[in-house]
Short mmCIF file of C-alpha atoms and ligand atoms in Angstrom, two decimals:
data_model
loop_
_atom_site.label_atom_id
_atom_site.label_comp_id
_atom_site.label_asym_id
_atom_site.label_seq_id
_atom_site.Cartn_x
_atom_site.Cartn_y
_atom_site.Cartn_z
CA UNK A 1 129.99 172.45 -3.48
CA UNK A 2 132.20 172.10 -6.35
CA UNK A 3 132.89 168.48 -7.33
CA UNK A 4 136.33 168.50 -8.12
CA UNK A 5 137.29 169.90 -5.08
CA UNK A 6 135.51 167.57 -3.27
CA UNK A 7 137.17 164.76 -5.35
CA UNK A 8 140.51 166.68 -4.25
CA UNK A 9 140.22 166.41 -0.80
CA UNK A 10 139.18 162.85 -1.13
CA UNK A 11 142.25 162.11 -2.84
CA UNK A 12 143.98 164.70 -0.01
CA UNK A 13 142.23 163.08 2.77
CA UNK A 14 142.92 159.41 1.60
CA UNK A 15 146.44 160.22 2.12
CA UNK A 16 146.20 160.46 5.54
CA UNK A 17 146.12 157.52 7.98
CA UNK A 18 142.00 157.15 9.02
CA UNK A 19 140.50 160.12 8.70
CA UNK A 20 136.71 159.90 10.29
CA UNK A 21 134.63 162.95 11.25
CA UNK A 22 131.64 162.37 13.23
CA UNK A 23 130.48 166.57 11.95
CA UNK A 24 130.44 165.09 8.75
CA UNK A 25 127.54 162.86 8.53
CA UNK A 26 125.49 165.09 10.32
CA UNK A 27 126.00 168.09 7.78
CA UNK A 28 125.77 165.24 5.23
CA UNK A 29 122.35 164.06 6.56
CA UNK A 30 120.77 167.73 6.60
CA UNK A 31 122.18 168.44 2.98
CA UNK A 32 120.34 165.23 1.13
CA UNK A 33 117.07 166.34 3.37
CA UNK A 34 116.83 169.81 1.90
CA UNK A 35 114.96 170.31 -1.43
CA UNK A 36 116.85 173.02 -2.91
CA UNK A 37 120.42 172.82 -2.29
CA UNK A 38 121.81 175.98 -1.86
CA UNK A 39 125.18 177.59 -2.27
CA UNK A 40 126.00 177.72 1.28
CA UNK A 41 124.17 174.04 1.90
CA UNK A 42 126.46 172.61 -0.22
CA UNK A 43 129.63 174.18 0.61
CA UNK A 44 128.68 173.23 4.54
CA UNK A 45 128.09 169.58 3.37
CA UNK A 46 129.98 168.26 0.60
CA UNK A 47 133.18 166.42 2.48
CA UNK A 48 131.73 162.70 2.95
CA UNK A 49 133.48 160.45 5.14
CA UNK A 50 136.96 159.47 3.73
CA UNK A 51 138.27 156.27 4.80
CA UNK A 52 142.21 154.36 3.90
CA UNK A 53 141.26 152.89 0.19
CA UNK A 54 142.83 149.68 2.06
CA UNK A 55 140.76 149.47 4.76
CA UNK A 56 137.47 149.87 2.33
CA UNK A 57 138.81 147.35 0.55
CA UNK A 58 139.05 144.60 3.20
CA UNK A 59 135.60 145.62 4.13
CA UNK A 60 134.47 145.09 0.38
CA UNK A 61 135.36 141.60 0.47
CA UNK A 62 134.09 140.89 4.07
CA UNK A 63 131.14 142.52 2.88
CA UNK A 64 131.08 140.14 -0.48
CA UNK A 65 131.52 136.94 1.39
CA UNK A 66 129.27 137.38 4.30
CA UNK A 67 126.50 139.94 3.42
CA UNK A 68 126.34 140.30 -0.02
CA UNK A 69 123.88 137.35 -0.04
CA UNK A 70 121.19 139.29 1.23
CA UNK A 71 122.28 142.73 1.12
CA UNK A 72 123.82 143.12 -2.38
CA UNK A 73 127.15 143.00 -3.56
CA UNK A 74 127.46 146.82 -3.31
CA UNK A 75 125.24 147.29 0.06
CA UNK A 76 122.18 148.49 -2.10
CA UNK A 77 120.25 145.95 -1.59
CA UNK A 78 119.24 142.14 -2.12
CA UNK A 79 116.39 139.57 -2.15
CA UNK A 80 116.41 139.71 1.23
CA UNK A 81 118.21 142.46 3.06
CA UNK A 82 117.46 146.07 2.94
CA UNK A 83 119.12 148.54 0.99
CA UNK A 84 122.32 149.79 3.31
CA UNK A 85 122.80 152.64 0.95
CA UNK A 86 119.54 154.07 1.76
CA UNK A 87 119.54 153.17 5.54
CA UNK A 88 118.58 155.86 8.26
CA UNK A 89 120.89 154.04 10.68
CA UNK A 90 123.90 153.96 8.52
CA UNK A 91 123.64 157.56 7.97
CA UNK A 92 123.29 158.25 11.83
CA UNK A 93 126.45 155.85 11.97
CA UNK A 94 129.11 157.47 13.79
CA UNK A 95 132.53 155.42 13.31
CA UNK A 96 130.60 151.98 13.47
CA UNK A 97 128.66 152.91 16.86
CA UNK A 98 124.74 151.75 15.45
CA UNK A 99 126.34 149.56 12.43
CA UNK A 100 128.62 147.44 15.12
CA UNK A 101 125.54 146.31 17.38
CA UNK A 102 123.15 145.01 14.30
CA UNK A 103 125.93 143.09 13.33
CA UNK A 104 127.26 141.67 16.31
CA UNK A 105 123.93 140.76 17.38
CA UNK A 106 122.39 140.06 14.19
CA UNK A 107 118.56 141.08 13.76
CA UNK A 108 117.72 137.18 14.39
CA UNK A 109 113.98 138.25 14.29
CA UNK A 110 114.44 139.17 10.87
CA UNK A 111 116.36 136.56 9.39
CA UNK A 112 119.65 138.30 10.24
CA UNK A 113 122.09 136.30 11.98
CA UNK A 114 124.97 137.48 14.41
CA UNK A 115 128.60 138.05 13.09
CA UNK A 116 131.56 137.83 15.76
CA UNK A 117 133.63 139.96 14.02
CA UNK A 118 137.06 141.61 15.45
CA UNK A 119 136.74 145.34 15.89
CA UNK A 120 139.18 145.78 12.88
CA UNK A 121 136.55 143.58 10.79
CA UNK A 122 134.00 145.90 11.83
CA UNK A 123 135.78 148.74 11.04
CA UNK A 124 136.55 147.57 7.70
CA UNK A 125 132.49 147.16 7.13
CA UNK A 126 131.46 150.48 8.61
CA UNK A 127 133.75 151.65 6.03
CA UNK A 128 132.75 150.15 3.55
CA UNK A 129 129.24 150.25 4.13
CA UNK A 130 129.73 154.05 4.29
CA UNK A 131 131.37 154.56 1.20
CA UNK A 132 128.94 153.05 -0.53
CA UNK A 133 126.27 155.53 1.25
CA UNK A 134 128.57 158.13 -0.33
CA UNK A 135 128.46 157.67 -3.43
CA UNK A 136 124.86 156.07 -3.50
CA UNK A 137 123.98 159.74 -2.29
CA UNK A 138 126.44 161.38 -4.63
CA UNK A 139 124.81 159.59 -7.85
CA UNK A 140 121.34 160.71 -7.04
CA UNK A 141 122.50 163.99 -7.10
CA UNK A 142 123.37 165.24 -3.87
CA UNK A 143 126.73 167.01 -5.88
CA UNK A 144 126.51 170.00 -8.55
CA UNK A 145 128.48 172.23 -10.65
CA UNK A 146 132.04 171.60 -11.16
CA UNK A 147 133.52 174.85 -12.64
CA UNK A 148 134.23 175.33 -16.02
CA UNK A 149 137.65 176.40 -15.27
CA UNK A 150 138.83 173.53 -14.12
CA UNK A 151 138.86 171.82 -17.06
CA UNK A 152 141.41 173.68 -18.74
CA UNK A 153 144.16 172.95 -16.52
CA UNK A 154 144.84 169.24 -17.38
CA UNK A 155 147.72 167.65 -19.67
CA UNK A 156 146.31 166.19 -22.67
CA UNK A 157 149.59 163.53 -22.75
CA UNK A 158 148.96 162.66 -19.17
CA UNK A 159 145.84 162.08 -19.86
CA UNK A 160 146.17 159.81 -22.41
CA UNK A 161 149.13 157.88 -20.99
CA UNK A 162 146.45 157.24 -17.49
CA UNK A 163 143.66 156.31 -19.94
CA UNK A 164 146.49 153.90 -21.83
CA UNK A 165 148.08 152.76 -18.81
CA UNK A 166 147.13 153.33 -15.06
CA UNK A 167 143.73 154.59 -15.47
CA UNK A 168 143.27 151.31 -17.30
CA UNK A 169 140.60 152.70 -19.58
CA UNK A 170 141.62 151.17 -22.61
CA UNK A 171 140.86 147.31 -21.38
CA UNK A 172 137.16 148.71 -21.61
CA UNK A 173 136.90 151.45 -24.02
CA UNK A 174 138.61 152.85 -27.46
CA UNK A 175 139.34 156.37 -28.24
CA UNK A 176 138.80 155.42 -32.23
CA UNK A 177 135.44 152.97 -31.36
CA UNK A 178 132.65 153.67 -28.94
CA UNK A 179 134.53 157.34 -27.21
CA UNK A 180 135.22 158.20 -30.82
CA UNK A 181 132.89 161.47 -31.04
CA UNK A 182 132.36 161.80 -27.10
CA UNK A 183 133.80 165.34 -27.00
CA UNK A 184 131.25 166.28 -29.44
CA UNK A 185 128.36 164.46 -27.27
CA UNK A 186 129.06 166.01 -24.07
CA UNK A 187 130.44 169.66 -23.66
CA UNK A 188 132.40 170.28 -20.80
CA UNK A 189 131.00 169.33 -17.33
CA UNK A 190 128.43 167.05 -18.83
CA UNK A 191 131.29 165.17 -20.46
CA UNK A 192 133.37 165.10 -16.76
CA UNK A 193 129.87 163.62 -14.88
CA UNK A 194 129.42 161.11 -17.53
CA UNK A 195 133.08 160.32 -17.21
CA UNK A 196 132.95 160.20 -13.33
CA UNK A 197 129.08 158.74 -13.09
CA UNK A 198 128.10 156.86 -16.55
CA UNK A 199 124.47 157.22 -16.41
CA UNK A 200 123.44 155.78 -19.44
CA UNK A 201 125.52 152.64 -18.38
CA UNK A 202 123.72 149.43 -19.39
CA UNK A 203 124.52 145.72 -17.48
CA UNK A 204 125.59 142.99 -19.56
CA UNK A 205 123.70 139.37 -18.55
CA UNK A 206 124.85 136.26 -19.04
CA UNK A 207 121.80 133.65 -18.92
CA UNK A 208 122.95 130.09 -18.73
CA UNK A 209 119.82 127.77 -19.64
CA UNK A 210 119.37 124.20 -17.94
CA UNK A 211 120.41 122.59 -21.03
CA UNK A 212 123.91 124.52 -21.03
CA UNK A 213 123.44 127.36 -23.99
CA UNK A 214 124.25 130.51 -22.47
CA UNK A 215 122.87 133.44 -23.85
CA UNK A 216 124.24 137.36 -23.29
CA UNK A 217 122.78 140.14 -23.74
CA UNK A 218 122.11 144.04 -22.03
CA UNK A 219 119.91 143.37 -18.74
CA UNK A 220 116.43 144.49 -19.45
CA UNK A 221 114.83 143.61 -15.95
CA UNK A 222 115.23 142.14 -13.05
CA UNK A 223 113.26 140.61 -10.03
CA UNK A 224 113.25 137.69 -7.66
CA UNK A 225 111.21 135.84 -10.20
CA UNK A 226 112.11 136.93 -13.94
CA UNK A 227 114.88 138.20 -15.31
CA UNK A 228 114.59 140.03 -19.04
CA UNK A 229 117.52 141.08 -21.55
CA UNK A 230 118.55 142.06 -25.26
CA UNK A 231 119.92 139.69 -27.30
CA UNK A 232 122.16 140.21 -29.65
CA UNK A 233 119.42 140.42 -32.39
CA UNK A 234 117.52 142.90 -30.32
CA UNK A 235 115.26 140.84 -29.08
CA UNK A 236 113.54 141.00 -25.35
CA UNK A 237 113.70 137.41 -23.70
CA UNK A 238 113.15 136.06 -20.47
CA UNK A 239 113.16 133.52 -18.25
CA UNK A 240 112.01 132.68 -14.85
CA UNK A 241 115.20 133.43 -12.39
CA UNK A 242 114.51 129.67 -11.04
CA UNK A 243 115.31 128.23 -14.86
CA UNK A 244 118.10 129.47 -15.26
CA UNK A 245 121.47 130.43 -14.08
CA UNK A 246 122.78 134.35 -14.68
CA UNK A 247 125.80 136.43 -14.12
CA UNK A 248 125.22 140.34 -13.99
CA UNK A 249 128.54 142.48 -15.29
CA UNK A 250 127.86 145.91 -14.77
CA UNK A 251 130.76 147.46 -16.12
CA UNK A 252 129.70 150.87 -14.17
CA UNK A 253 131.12 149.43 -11.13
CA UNK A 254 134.62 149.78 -12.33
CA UNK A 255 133.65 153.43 -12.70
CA UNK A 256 132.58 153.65 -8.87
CA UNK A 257 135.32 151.76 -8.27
CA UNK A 258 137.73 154.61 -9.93
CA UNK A 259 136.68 157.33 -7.95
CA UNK A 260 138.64 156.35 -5.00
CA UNK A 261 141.46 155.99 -7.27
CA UNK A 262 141.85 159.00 -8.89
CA UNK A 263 143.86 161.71 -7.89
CA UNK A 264 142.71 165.67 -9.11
CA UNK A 265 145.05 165.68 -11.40
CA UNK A 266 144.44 162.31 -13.03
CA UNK A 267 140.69 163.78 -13.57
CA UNK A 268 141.97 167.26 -15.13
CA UNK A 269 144.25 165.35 -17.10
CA UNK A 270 141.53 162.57 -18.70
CA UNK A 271 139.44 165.48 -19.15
CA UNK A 272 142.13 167.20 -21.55
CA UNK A 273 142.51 164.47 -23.15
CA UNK A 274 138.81 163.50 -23.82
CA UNK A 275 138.08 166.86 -24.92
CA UNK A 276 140.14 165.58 -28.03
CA UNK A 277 138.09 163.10 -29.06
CA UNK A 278 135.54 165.05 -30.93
C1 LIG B 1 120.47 136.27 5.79
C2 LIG B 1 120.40 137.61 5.32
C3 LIG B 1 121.33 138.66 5.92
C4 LIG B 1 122.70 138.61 6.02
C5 LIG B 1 123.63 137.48 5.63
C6 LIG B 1 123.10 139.88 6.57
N1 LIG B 1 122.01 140.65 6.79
FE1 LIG B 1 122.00 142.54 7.51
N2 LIG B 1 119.99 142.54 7.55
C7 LIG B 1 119.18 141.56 7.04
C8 LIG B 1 117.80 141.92 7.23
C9 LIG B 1 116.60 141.12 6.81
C10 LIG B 1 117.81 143.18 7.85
C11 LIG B 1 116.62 144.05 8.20
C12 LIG B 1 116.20 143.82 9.59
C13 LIG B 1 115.08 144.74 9.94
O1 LIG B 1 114.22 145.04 9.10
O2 LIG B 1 115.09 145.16 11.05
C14 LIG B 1 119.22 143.54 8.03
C15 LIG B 1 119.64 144.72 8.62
C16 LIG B 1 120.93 145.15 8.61
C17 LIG B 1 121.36 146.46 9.05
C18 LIG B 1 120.47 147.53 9.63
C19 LIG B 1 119.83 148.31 8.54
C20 LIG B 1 118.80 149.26 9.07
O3 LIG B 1 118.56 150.27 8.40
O4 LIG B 1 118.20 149.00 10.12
C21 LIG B 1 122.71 146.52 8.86
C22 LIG B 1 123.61 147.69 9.15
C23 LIG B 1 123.12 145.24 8.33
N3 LIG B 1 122.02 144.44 8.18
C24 LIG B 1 124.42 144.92 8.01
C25 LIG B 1 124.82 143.63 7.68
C26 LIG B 1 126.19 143.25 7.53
C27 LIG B 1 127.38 144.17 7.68
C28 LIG B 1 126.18 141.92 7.22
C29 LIG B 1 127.38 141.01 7.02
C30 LIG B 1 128.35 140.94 8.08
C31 LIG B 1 124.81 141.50 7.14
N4 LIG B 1 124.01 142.56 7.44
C32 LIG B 1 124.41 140.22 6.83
C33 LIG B 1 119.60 140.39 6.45
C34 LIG B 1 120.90 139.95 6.40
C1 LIG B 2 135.55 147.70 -16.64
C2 LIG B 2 135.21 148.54 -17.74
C3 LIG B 2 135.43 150.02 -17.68
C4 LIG B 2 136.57 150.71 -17.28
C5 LIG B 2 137.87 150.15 -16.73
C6 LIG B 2 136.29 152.09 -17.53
N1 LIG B 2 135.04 152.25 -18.03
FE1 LIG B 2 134.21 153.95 -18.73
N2 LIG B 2 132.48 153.01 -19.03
C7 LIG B 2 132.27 151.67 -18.92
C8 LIG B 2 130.90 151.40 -19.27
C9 LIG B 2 130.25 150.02 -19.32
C10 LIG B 2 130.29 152.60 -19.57
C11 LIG B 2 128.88 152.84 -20.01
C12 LIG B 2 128.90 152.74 -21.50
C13 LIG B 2 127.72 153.32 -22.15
O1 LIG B 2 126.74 153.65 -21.51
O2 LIG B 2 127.82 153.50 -23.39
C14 LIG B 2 131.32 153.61 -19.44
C15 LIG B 2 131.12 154.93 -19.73
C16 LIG B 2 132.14 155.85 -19.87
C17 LIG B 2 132.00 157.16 -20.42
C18 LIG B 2 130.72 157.75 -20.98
C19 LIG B 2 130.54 157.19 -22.37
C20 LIG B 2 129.27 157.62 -23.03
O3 LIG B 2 129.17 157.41 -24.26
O4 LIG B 2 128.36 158.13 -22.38
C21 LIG B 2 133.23 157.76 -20.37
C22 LIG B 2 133.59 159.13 -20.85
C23 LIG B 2 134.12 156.81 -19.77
N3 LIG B 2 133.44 155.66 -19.47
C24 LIG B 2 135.45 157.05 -19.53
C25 LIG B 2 136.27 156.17 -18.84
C26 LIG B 2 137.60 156.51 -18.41
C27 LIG B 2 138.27 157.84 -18.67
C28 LIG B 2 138.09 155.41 -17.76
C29 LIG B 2 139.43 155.24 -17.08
C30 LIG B 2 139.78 156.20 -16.08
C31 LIG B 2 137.06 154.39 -17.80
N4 LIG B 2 135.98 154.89 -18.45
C32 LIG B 2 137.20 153.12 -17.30
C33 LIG B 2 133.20 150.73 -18.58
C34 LIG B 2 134.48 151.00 -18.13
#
């Protein structure tokens, strides 16, 4: 399945009031199972849930303030709740009917507690959660080939106005400074995944010591009991994660965070326009 289209319908399906297909997550399911994806695989598979931006959104910071603690701030996992993006029962959720129960009744076993939650609550975490299954899936690979022709079709103006402007590119990157070049780095589709999915995408850290001096730097490593960075002089330090104090920026949120604001054209358009930066 072609990428951009898929990004199309999104962007076609996001118009529309709630838009949840239960066929969906079953093809989805038997597409990331298969080994070999194959033409017709993909094409049977590729339209993942689409749920109202808004509606993911209040989810997102439901999520943030009452499971993010354990689970992660994106759902993929924490000290000590499982990964959601990875989770059997997610995938087998249908419109909130296995995700509802755990969290109305907690797992109190396992350190879970229960939530009372209003349906609309729920519904704004089964979204949520889901989306973030989406594209957790997506990134690992589960999309292909975008075709070459649709990256002629886009408005190199547009592009640069959205990258200026809406897109809000520009509060993060320079056309003249680190995308100077990029065109000549990536050709074509490579340049429109690492535009969509930065892979290469490094974390920023902020350590904050017990005497005050904070120290930033490109997060090396993580774990429950150390965590490791760069410093500016290109040095690896650590410290035990019970020391210290950190903050984590990964800037490749705001990329993930894109996608569901994008229309088709805005991508054609960015990709016209970063073609000229060669
Ligand atoms: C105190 C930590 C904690 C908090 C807070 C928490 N969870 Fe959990 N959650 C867990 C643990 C631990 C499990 C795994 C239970 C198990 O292994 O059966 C779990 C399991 C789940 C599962 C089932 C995953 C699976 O594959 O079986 C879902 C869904 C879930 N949590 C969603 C949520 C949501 C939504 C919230 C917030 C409203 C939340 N959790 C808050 C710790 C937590
Ligand atoms: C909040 C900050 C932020 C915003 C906003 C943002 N990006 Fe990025 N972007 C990043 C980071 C961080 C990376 C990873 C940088 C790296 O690995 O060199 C990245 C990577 C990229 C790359 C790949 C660069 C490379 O050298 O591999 C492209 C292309 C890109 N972004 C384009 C865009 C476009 C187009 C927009 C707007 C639609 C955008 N970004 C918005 C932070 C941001």
């Amino acid at each position: 399945m072609n990428f951009l289209r898929s990004a199309l319908r999104w962007s076609l399906l996001f118009a529309a009031p709630l838009l949840i297909s239960p066929a969906v997550s079953a093809a989805q399911t038997s597409t990331h199972s298969s080994p070999a994806p194959s033409r017709v695989k993909q094409s049977g598979a590729a339209v993942p849930e689409a749920y109202p931006p808004a509606l993911v959104q209040s989810g997102g910071s439901l999520f943030r303030q009452n499971c993010s603690f354990c689970h992660g701030r994106d759902a993929a996992g924490g000290e000590s709740g499982p990964d959601l993006t990875r989770s059997k029962l997610v995938t087998q959720d249908v419109g909130g009917d296995k995700i509802g129960p755990v969290v109305r009744n907690g797992r109190p076993a396992k350190g879970m507690r229960s939530f009372d939650f209003s349906e609309q609550q729920i519904a704004g975490l089964v979204a949520f959660i889901h989306t973030q299954q989406n594209t957790a899936l997506r990134r690992k690979g589960g999309r292909k080939g975008v075709d070459a022709s649709d990256l002629q079709t886009g408005n190199v103006e547009a592009g640069k106005q959205y990258f200026d402007g809406a897109g809000g590119c520009a509060t993060c990157h320079s056309p003249t400074v680190d995308l100077a070049g990029i065109a000549s780095r990536y050709q074509g589709l490579e340049l429109e995944e690492q535009m969509l999915y930065p892979k290469h995408a490094k974390s920023k850290v902020t350590v904050t010591l017990a005497s005050g001096q904070t120290i930033t730097g490109t997060l090396e490593y993580l774990d429950e009991f150390t965590v490791g960075l760069i410093d500016s002089t290109g040095a690896y330090r650590s410290w035990r994660t019970g020391d210290v104090q950190y903050k984590i920026d990964a800037p490749v949120n705001a990329h993930v965070e894109l996608l569901s604001k994008y229309t088709d054209a805005d991508i054609h358009n960015l990709m016209a326009y970063l073609q000229t930066l060669r």
